[in-house]
Structures are given as structure tokens and as C-alpha cells.
Coordinates of C-alpha atoms and ligand atoms in Angstrom, one line a residue:
M1 CA 59.8 143.2 97.5
A2 CA 63.3 141.8 96.7
A3 CA 64.5 139.1 99.1
A4 CA 67.1 140.4 101.6
P5 CA 70.6 139.1 100.7
P6 CA 72.1 136.4 103.0
Q7 CA 73.8 137.8 106.0
G8 CA 77.5 138.5 105.4
T9 CA 77.1 138.9 101.6
P10 CA 79.1 142.0 100.6
Q11 CA 76.9 144.5 98.9
P12 CA 78.2 146.3 95.8
L13 CA 78.8 150.0 96.0
Y14 CA 77.7 150.2 92.5
T15 CA 76.1 147.8 90.0
G16 CA 76.6 148.7 86.4
K17 CA 75.3 146.9 83.3
A18 CA 78.2 144.4 83.1
K19 CA 80.3 145.1 86.2
S20 CA 79.9 145.5 89.9
L21 CA 82.1 147.5 92.3
F22 CA 82.7 146.3 95.8
P23 CA 84.7 147.9 98.7
H24 CA 88.2 146.6 99.2
D25 CA 90.3 148.9 101.4
D26 CA 90.9 152.6 102.0
R27 CA 92.4 153.1 98.6
H28 CA 90.9 150.4 96.4
F29 CA 87.7 148.9 95.0
R30 CA 87.2 145.3 93.7
M31 CA 85.7 145.4 90.2
V32 CA 83.8 142.3 89.3
F33 CA 83.2 141.5 85.6
R34 CA 79.8 139.8 85.4
D35 CA 78.5 137.5 82.6
D36 CA 75.8 140.0 81.7
L37 CA 75.4 141.7 78.3
T38 CA 73.3 144.7 77.5
A39 CA 72.7 146.8 74.4
F40 CA 70.7 149.8 73.4
D41 CA 70.4 151.3 76.9
A42 CA 69.8 147.8 78.3
V43 CA 66.7 147.3 76.2
K44 CA 68.4 144.1 74.9
K45 CA 69.8 141.8 77.7
A46 CA 71.4 138.4 78.1
T47 CA 73.7 136.5 80.4
M48 CA 76.4 134.2 79.0
K49 CA 78.7 132.1 81.2
G50 CA 82.3 133.0 80.5
K51 CA 81.8 136.4 79.0
G52 CA 82.9 138.2 82.2
Y53 CA 86.1 136.1 82.3
Y54 CA 87.0 137.0 78.7
N55 CA 86.4 140.7 79.1
C56 CA 88.2 140.8 82.5
Q57 CA 91.3 139.2 81.0
I58 CA 91.3 141.4 77.9
A59 CA 91.2 144.5 80.0
A60 CA 93.9 143.1 82.3
T61 CA 96.1 142.7 79.2
L62 CA 95.4 146.1 77.7
L63 CA 95.2 148.4 80.7
P64 CA 98.8 147.7 81.9
M65 CA 100.0 148.3 78.3
V66 CA 98.5 151.7 78.3
E67 CA 99.9 152.4 81.8
R68 CA 103.4 151.5 80.6
A69 CA 103.0 153.9 77.7
G70 CA 102.5 156.7 80.2
V71 CA 98.7 157.0 80.6
P72 CA 97.9 156.3 84.3
T73 CA 95.0 153.9 84.8
H74 CA 93.0 152.7 87.8
F75 CA 94.0 149.0 87.2
V76 CA 96.3 147.6 89.9
R77 CA 96.2 143.8 89.3
L78 CA 93.9 140.8 88.8
L79 CA 92.3 139.5 92.1
S80 CA 90.8 136.5 90.4
D81 CA 89.7 135.3 86.9
T82 CA 86.9 137.8 86.9
E83 CA 88.0 140.6 89.3
H84 CA 90.3 143.6 89.1
L85 CA 91.8 145.4 92.0
V86 CA 91.4 149.1 91.0
K87 CA 92.2 152.4 92.5
K88 CA 89.4 154.4 94.0
V89 CA 88.3 157.1 91.6
K90 CA 85.6 159.7 91.3
I91 CA 84.3 159.1 87.8
V92 CA 84.0 162.0 85.4
K93 CA 80.4 161.9 84.1
L94 CA 81.3 161.6 80.4
E95 CA 82.4 159.0 77.9
V96 CA 85.2 159.7 75.5
L97 CA 84.9 158.0 72.1
C98 CA 87.7 157.7 69.7
R99 CA 87.1 156.6 66.1
N100 CA 89.5 155.4 63.4
L101 CA 87.0 153.9 61.0
A102 CA 83.4 154.8 60.5
A103 CA 81.1 152.4 62.4
G104 CA 78.1 152.5 64.6
S105 CA 76.5 155.8 65.6
I106 CA 78.8 158.0 63.4
V107 CA 77.4 156.1 60.4
K108 CA 73.8 156.4 61.6
N109 CA 74.0 160.1 62.7
Y110 CA 76.4 161.7 60.2
G111 CA 76.1 159.6 57.1
F112 CA 79.7 158.3 56.8
V113 CA 80.0 155.1 54.8
E114 CA 80.8 152.2 57.1
G115 CA 84.5 151.3 57.1
T116 CA 85.7 154.7 55.9
E117 CA 89.1 155.4 57.4
F118 CA 89.4 158.8 59.0
K119 CA 92.5 160.8 58.0
K120 CA 93.0 161.4 61.7
P121 CA 91.3 159.9 64.7
I122 CA 88.0 161.6 65.7
V123 CA 87.6 162.2 69.4
M124 CA 84.0 162.8 70.7
F125 CA 82.6 163.3 74.2
D126 CA 79.2 162.0 75.3
L127 CA 77.4 162.8 78.6
K128 CA 77.2 159.5 80.6
E129 CA 73.5 159.6 81.2
D130 CA 71.3 156.7 79.9
K131 CA 68.1 158.5 80.5
F132 CA 69.1 161.1 77.8
H133 CA 70.8 158.3 75.6
D134 CA 74.3 159.7 76.3
P135 CA 74.0 162.9 74.2
L136 CA 77.0 164.4 72.5
L137 CA 78.7 167.2 74.5
N138 CA 80.8 170.1 73.6
E139 CA 83.1 172.0 76.0
D140 CA 80.5 174.7 76.7
I141 CA 77.7 172.3 77.6
A142 CA 80.1 170.2 79.7
E143 CA 81.3 173.3 81.6
A144 CA 77.7 174.5 82.1
L145 CA 76.7 171.1 83.5
G146 CA 79.8 171.1 85.8
V147 CA 81.0 167.9 84.2
A148 CA 84.4 169.0 82.9
T149 CA 86.3 172.2 82.0
A150 CA 87.9 173.0 78.7
A151 CA 91.3 172.2 80.2
E152 CA 90.0 168.7 81.3
F153 CA 88.6 168.1 77.8
A154 CA 92.0 168.8 76.4
K155 CA 93.8 166.5 78.8
M156 CA 91.3 163.7 78.2
R157 CA 91.6 164.1 74.5
E158 CA 95.4 163.9 74.7
M159 CA 95.3 160.8 76.9
T160 CA 92.7 159.2 74.6
L161 CA 94.8 159.7 71.5
K162 CA 97.8 158.1 73.3
V163 CA 95.6 155.1 74.3
N164 CA 94.5 154.9 70.6
A165 CA 98.1 154.8 69.4
V166 CA 99.1 152.1 72.0
L167 CA 96.1 149.9 71.2
R168 CA 96.5 150.2 67.4
G169 CA 100.2 149.4 67.7
Y170 CA 99.4 146.2 69.6
L171 CA 96.3 145.1 67.7
E172 CA 97.3 145.7 64.1
P173 CA 100.2 143.1 64.1
R174 CA 97.6 140.7 65.5
G175 CA 95.4 141.1 62.5
L176 CA 92.9 143.3 64.3
L177 CA 91.6 146.7 63.3
L178 CA 90.3 149.1 66.0
P179 CA 87.4 151.1 64.4
D180 CA 86.5 152.8 67.7
F181 CA 86.4 152.6 71.4
K182 CA 85.0 154.3 74.5
L183 CA 87.0 155.4 77.6
E184 CA 86.0 156.7 81.0
F185 CA 88.2 158.8 83.2
G186 CA 88.2 159.5 86.9
Y187 CA 90.1 161.5 89.6
D188 CA 92.2 159.4 92.0
L189 CA 92.7 160.2 95.7
E190 CA 95.6 162.4 94.9
G191 CA 93.5 164.4 92.4
G192 CA 95.2 163.0 89.3
L193 CA 93.1 162.4 86.2
I194 CA 93.4 158.7 85.3
L195 CA 91.8 156.2 83.0
A196 CA 89.1 154.1 84.7
D197 CA 86.6 151.4 83.7
E198 CA 87.7 148.8 81.1
I199 CA 89.1 148.3 77.6
S200 CA 87.4 145.2 76.3
A201 CA 85.2 143.7 73.7
D202 CA 82.3 145.6 75.3
T203 CA 83.8 149.0 74.9
C204 CA 85.8 148.6 71.7
R205 CA 85.0 147.6 68.1
F206 CA 87.6 145.0 66.9
W207 CA 87.4 143.9 63.3
D208 CA 89.4 141.1 61.6
A209 CA 91.7 143.0 59.4
K210 CA 91.2 140.7 56.4
T211 CA 87.5 140.2 56.5
R212 CA 86.3 143.2 58.6
R213 CA 84.2 140.7 60.6
S214 CA 83.2 142.0 64.1
I215 CA 84.9 140.4 67.0
D216 CA 83.2 142.5 69.7
K217 CA 79.8 143.3 71.3
D218 CA 78.3 144.2 67.9
V219 CA 77.8 140.5 67.4
F220 CA 75.4 140.6 70.3
R221 CA 73.9 144.0 69.4
F222 CA 73.1 143.1 65.9
D223 CA 72.7 139.2 66.1
K224 CA 75.8 138.7 63.9
G225 CA 76.7 135.2 65.1
D226 CA 77.8 133.2 68.2
V227 CA 78.3 135.8 70.9
L228 CA 80.3 133.7 73.4
A229 CA 82.6 132.3 70.6
T230 CA 83.2 136.0 69.6
Y231 CA 84.3 137.0 73.1
K232 CA 86.5 133.9 73.3
E233 CA 88.1 134.8 69.9
A234 CA 88.8 138.4 71.1
Y235 CA 90.3 137.0 74.3
E236 CA 92.5 134.5 72.4
R237 CA 93.7 137.0 69.8
I238 CA 94.4 139.8 72.2
T239 CA 95.9 137.9 75.1
G240 CA 97.7 135.3 72.9
K241 CA 96.3 132.6 75.3
T242 CA 94.1 129.6 74.4
A243 CA 90.8 129.5 76.3
G244 CA 90.4 126.3 78.4
Ligands
5GP301 P1 78.8 154.1 69.0 O1 78.9 155.6 69.3 O2 79.1 153.8 67.6 O3 77.6 153.5 69.6 O4 80.0 153.5 69.9 C1 81.4 153.8 69.6 C2 82.3 152.9 70.4 O5 82.2 153.3 71.8 C3 82.0 151.5 70.3 O6 83.2 150.7 70.3 C4 81.1 151.2 71.5 O7 81.3 149.8 71.9 C5 81.7 152.2 72.5 N1 80.6 152.7 73.3 C6 79.9 153.9 73.1 N2 79.0 154.1 74.1 C7 79.1 153.0 74.9 C8 78.4 152.6 76.1 O8 77.5 153.3 76.6 N3 78.8 151.5 76.7 C9 79.8 150.7 76.1 N4 80.1 149.5 76.7 N5 80.4 151.0 75.0 C10 80.1 152.2 74.4

């Protein structure tokens, strides 16, 4: 049996693979970025001191940028080096993937040659359910499952394409390509659909534009090199700050 936590230790409302969510006030949660790394439905796991900080700061740089461009997000402000104050949302149980260059599962499942540039971004929806390995959804399945309606699909697609344009516009002058990324959405207390979760080196592929070297979680997934140095590089190139 697990030991009881010390008295007075706040309990997370939710513990994900790399973040924990704590109560804050009536309208907000506290989202803590941990140093944990997982891949392949958590079959591969590690903990690296500093990783949570780098991702937290990357997301705190990119989410406000997206918000300023007109896509509402749950991010309010940083509470500490590794914590975001976020709006309470009810998460929509799907993941929206956006792809500019062929990488990862679209190469494995559909036979695209890695690195192929798509003429227009590809938007895909997966059910957020590890036990089924996040299967691909279409509108009819999503509607039958009660996960999202066709109108909600259309809205998430439009918001995702806007996020893609904002991120590419920021990253490309910094010598970074954005092959793909994953977004999650939720409904806020007013019933508005907003972007939730994070935009970070865990949820995006970032490639160096010259060498096409991965500067993201693929380095952990596929043992491509020094994982912590990779998150640090993503942090430095995206925030423009030097890590201490
Ligand atoms: P793929 O479908 O190739 O595995 O992933 C496409 C993109 O979405 C990648 O940038 C990947 O990091 C992100 N992604 C897809 N599913 C997940 C997931 O369950 N968790 C995280 N953190 N990222 C995901």
C-alpha cells in the first residue's frame, strides 16, 4: 500500500504523464510541469531534472503568442519556474494533430517518406485514450462516442490551423521547422472552446532547418542523443534566453 502523503500536502486533481493539476481558486488550476518523460504509452519512462522547467517556459512563451493572434487559451500567467496558472476547463477527449512535414506515425502508418512537405497542413483527430493507443477519429465516430460534434470538429480545425500559422511564423525565422504538433482543447466556465494543455518540446516536433536534426521529445523516444541538452536547446532557441 502506498504511504499516505504528509498532512497538509495538496493532492493533485489530476496527474498526467508529465504534468499535474492542482486546485487554485474558483476559476483556475495550477499546472505543474514535472521532470518526467514518457513515450510509447508510458512503456518508456525517465526523469530528468530541469526538463519540466524548459517545457514550462517554452509553453509560457508560445501560448500567449497564440492568444494574441486570436486563439483563446487556458494560460493566464507563470506562477513559478515550473507552474502555470490556467483557467479551469473541461477537456475535450481528443487530440488534434497538425502536420506540415511527414514524420512519426504518418510515415509509419501511411508510407509517406520522412520529411516530405505537405502542400497544405494535414489536420487529424485522435481519441485521447491510451488503452486504445489514441485511435484516429472521424466526425461520425466522435459524434457517436459523444466526444465532439461536426461543428466542434470544424472549429477546432480552424483554431489549429491558426496556431500552426502563428507557430511557423515565429519558429522559421529562428531556424526551426515545425513538422507537426498536438493540441488539446477544452470548454471554459463560460462555455467557450479554448486551447488547453501545453505547446512544448513534448507535444511538437522541432527540427533544425539546416540539418533537420530533432530538437524535441523524439530524442528521448528514439535515443537520438542527449535528452536534457535537447530540451535546453529548444528552450534557448524558442525563448531567446540563455539557460542558467
Ligand atoms: P505522431 O502521430 O507522429 O506520434 O505525433 C505527431 C505529433 O503530435 C508529434 O509532435 C507528437 O509529439 C505529438 N503527439 C501525438 N500524440 C501525442 C501524445 O499522446 N502525447 C504527446 N505529448 N504528444 C503527442
